[in-house]
mmCIF file of N, CA and C in Angstrom:
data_model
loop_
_atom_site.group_PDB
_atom_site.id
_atom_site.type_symbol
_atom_site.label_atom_id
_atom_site.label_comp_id
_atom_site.label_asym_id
_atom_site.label_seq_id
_atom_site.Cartn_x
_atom_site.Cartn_y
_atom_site.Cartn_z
ATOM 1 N N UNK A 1 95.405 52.111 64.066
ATOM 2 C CA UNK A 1 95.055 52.263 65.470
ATOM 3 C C UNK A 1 94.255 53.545 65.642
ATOM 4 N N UNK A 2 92.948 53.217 66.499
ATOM 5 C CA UNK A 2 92.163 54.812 66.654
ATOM 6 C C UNK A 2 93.412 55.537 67.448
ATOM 7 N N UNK A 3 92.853 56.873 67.604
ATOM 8 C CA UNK A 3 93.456 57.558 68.301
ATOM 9 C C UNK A 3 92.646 58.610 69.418
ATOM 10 N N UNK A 4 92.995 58.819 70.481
ATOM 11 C CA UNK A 4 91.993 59.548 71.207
ATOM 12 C C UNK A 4 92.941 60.934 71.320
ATOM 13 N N UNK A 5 92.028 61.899 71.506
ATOM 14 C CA UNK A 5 92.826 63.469 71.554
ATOM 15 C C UNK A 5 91.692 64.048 73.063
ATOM 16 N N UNK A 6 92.575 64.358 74.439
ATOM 17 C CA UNK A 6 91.784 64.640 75.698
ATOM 18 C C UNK A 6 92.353 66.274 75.415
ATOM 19 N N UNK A 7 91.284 67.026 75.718
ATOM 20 C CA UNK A 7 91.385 68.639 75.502
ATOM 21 C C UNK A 7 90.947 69.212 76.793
ATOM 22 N N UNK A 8 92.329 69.442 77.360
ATOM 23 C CA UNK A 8 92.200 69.952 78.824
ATOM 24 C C UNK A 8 92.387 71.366 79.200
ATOM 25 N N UNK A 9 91.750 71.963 79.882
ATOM 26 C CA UNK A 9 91.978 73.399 80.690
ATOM 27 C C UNK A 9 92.672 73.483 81.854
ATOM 28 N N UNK A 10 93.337 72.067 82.452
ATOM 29 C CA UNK A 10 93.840 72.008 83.619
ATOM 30 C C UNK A 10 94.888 72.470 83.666
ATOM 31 N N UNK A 11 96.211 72.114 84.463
ATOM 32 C CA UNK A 11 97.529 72.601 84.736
ATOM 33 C C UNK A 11 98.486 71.925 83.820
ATOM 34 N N UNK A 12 99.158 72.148 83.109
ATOM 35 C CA UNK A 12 100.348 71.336 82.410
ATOM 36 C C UNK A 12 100.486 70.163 83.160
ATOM 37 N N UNK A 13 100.745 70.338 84.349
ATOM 38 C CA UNK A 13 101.216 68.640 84.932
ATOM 39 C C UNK A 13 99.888 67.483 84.761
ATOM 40 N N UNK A 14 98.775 68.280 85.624
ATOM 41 C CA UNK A 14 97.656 67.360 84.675
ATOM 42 C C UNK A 14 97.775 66.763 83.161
ATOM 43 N N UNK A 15 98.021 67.713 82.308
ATOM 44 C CA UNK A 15 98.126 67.267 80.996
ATOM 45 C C UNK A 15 99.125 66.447 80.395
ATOM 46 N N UNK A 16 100.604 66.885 81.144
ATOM 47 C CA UNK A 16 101.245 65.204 80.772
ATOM 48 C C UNK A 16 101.025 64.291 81.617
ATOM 49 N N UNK A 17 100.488 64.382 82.683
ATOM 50 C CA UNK A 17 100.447 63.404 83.203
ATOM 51 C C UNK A 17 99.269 62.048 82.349
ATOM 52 N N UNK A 18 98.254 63.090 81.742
ATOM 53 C CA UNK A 18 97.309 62.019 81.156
ATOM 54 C C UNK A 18 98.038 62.085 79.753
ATOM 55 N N UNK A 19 99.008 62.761 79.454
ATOM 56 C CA UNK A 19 99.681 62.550 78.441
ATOM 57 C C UNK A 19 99.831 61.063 78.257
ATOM 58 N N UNK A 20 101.192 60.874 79.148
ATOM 59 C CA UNK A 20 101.649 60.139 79.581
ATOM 60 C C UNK A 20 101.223 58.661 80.093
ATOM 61 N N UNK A 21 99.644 58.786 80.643
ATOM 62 C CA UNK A 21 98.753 57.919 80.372
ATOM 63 C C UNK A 21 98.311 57.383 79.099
ATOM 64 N N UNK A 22 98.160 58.078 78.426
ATOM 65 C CA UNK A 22 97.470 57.653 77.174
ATOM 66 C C UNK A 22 98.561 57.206 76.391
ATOM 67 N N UNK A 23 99.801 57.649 76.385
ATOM 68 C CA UNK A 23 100.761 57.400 75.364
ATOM 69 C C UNK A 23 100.465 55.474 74.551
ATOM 70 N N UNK A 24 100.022 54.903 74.311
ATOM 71 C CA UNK A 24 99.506 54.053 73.798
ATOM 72 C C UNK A 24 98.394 54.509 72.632
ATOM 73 N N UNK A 25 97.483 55.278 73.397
ATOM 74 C CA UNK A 25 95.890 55.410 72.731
ATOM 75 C C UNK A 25 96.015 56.904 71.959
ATOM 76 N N UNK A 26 96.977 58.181 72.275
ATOM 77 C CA UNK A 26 96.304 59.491 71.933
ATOM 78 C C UNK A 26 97.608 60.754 73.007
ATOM 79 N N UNK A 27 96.795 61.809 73.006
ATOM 80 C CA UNK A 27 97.295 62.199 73.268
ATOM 81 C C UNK A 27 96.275 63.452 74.380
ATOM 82 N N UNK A 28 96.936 64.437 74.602
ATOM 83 C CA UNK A 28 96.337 65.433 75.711
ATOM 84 C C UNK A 28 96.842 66.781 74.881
ATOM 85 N N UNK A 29 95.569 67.438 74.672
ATOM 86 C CA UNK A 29 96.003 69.259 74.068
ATOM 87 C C UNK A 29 95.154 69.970 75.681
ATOM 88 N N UNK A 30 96.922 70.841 75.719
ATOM 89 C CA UNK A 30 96.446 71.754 76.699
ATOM 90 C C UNK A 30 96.276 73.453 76.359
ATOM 91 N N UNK A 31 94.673 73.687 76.270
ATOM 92 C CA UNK A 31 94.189 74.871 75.322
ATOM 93 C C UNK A 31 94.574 75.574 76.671
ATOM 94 N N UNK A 32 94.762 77.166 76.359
ATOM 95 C CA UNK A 32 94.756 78.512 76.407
ATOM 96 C C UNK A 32 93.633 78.647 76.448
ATOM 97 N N UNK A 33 94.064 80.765 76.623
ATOM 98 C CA UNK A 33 92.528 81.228 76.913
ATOM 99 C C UNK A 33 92.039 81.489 75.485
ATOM 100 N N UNK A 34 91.026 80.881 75.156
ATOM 101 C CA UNK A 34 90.369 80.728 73.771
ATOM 102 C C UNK A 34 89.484 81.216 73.590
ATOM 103 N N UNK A 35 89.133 82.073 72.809
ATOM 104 C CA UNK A 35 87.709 83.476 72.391
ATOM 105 C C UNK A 35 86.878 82.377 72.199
ATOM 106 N N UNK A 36 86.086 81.898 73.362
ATOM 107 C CA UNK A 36 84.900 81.563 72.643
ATOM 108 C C UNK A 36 83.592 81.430 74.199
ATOM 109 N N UNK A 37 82.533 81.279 74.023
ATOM 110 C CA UNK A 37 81.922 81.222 74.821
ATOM 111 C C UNK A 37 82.010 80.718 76.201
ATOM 112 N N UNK A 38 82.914 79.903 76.439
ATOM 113 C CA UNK A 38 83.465 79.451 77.533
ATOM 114 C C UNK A 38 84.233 80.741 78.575
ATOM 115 N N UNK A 39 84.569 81.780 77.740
ATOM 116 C CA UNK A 39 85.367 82.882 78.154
ATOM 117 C C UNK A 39 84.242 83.969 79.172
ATOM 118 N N UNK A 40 83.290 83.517 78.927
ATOM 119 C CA UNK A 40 81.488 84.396 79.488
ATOM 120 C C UNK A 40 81.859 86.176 78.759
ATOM 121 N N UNK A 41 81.843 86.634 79.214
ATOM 122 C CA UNK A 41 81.419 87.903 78.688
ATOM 123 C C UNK A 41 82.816 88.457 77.299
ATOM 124 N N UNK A 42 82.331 88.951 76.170
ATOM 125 C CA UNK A 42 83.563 89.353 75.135
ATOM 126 C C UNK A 42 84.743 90.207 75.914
ATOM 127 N N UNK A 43 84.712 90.636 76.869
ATOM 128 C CA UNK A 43 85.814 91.177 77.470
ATOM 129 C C UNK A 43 86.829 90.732 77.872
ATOM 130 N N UNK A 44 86.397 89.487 78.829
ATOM 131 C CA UNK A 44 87.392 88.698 79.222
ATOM 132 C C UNK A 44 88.632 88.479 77.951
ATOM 133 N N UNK A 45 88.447 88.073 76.791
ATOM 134 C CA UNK A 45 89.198 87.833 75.845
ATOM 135 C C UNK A 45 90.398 88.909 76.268
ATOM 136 N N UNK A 46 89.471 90.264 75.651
ATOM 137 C CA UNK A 46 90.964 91.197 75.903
ATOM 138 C C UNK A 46 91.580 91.114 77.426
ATOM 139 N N UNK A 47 91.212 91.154 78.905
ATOM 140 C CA UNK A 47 91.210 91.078 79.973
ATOM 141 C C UNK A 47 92.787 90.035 79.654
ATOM 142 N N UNK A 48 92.802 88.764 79.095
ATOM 143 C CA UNK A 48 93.271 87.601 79.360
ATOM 144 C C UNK A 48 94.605 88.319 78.488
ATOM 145 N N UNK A 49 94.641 88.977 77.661
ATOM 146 C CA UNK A 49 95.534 88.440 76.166
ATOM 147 C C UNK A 49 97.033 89.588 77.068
ATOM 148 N N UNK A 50 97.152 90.255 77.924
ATOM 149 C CA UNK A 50 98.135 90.886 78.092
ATOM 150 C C UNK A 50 99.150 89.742 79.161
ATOM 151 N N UNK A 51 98.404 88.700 79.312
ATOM 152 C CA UNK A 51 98.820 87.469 79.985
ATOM 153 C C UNK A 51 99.789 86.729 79.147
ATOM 154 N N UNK A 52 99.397 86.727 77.919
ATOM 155 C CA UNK A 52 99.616 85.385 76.926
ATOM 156 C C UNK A 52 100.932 86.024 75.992
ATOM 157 N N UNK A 53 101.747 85.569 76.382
ATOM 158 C CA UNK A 53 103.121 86.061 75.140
ATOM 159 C C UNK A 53 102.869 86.690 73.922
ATOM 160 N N UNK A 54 101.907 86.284 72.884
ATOM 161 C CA UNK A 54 101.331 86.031 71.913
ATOM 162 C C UNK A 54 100.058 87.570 71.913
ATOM 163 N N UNK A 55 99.707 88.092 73.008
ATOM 164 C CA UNK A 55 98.830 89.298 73.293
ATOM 165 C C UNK A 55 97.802 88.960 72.936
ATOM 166 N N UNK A 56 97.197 87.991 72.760
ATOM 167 C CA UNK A 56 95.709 87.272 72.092
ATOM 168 C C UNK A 56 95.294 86.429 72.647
ATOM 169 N N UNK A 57 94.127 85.999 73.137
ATOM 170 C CA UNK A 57 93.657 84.999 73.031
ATOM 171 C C UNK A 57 93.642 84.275 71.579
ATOM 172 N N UNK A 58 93.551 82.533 71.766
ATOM 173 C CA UNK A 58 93.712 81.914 70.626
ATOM 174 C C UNK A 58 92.315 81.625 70.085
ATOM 175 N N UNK A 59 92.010 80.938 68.882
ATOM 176 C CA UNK A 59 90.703 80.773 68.691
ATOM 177 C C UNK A 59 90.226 79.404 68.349
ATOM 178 N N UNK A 60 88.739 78.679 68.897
ATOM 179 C CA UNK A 60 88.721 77.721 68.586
ATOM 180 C C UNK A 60 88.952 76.529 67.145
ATOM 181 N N UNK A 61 89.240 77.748 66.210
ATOM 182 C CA UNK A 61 90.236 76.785 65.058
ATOM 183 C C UNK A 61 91.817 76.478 65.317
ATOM 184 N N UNK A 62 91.898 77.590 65.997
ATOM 185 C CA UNK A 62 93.544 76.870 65.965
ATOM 186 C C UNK A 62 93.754 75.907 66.888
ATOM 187 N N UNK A 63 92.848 75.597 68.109
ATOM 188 C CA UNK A 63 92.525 74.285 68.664
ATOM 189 C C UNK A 63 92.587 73.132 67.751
ATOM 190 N N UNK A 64 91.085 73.154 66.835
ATOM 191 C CA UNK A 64 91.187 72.463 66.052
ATOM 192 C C UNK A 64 92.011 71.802 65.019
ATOM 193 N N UNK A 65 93.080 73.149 64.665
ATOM 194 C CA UNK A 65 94.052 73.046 63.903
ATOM 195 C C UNK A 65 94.664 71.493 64.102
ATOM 196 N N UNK A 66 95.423 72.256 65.759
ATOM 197 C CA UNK A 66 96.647 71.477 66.082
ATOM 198 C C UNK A 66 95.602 69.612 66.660
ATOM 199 N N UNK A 67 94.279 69.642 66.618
ATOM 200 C CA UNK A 67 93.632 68.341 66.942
ATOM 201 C C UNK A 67 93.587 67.868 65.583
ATOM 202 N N UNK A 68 93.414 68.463 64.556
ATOM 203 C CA UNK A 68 93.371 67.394 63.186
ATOM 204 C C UNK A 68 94.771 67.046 62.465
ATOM 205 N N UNK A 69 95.930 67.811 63.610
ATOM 206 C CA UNK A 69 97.525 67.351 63.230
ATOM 207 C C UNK A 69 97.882 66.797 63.714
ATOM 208 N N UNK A 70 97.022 66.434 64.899
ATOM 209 C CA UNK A 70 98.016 65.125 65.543
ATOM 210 C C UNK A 70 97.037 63.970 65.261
ATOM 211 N N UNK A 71 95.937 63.978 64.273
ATOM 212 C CA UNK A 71 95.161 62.583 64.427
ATOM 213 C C UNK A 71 95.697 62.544 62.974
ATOM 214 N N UNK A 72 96.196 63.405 61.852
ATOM 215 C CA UNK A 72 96.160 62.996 61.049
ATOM 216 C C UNK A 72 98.075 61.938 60.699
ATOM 217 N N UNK A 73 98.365 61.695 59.366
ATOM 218 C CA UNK A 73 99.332 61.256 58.812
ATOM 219 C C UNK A 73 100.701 61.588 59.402
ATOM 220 N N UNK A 74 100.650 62.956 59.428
ATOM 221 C CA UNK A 74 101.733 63.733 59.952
ATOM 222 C C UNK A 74 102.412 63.749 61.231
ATOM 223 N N UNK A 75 101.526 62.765 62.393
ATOM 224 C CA UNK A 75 101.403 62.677 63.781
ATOM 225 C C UNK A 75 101.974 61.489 63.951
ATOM 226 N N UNK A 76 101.977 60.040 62.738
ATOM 227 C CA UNK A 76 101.702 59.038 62.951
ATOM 228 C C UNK A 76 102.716 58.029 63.852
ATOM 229 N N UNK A 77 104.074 58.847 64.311
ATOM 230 C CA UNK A 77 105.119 58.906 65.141
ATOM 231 C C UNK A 77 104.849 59.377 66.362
ATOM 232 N N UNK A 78 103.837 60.517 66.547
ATOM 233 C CA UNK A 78 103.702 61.274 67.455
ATOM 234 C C UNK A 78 102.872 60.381 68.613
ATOM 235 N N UNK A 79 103.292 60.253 69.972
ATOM 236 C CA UNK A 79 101.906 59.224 71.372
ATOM 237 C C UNK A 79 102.605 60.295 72.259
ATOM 238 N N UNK A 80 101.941 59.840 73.158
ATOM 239 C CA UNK A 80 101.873 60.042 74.729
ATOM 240 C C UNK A 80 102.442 61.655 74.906
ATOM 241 N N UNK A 81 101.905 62.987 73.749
ATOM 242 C CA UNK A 81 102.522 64.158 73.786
ATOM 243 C C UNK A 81 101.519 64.538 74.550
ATOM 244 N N UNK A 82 102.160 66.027 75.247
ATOM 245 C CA UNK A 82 100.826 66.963 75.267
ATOM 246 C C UNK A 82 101.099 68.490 74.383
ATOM 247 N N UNK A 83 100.539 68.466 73.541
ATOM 248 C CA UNK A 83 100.526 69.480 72.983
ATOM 249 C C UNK A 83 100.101 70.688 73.491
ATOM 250 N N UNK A 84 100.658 72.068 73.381
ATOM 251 C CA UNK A 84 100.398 72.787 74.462
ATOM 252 C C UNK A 84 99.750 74.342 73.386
ATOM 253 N N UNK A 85 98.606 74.513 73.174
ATOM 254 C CA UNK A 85 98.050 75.306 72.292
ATOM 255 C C UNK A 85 97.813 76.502 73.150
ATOM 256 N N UNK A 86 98.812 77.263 73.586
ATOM 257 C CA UNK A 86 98.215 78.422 74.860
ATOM 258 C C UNK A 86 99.192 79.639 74.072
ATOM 259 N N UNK A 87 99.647 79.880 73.088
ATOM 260 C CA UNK A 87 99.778 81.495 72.665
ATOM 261 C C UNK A 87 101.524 81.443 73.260
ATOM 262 N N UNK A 88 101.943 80.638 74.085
ATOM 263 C CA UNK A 88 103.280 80.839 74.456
ATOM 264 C C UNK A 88 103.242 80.713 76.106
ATOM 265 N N UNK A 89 102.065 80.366 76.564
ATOM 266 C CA UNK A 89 101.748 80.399 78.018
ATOM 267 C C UNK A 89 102.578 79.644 78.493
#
């Protein structure tokens, strides 16, 4: 079965909620504040990280990380989650 992975910036409830939608097809990762161009100026990063349990922003591999663990073998139990990639947010 394909699998779809939706990568949201919205509110947790958004995200299970399409969790929860999809639970058939995939799943919903709800990213944190993530060092990358989306953030606009390199400051923001530090600005954000005294927010985040974790004191960091996360980075777009460890996004990736946790998206090639839930499509791969290891997931193959895993539907309708939302994985929550935010540092402890």
């Amino acid at each position: 079965m394909d699998k779809t992975v939706l990568i949201t910036g919205a509110s947790r409830g958004i995200g299970a909620a399409t969790a929860l939608l999809a639970a058939r097809q995939g799943y919903a990762v709800a990213k944190g504040a993530i060092d990358t161009f989306t953030l606009g100026l390199p400051h923001r990063a530090r600005d954000l990280a005294p927010q985040v349990p974790m004191q960091r922003a996360g980075s777009a591999e460890e996004v990736a990380e946790a998206i090639v663990w839930l499509l791969g073998a290891q997931a193959s139990y895993t539907t309708g989650a939302l994985l929550d990639v935010a540092g402890g947010r």
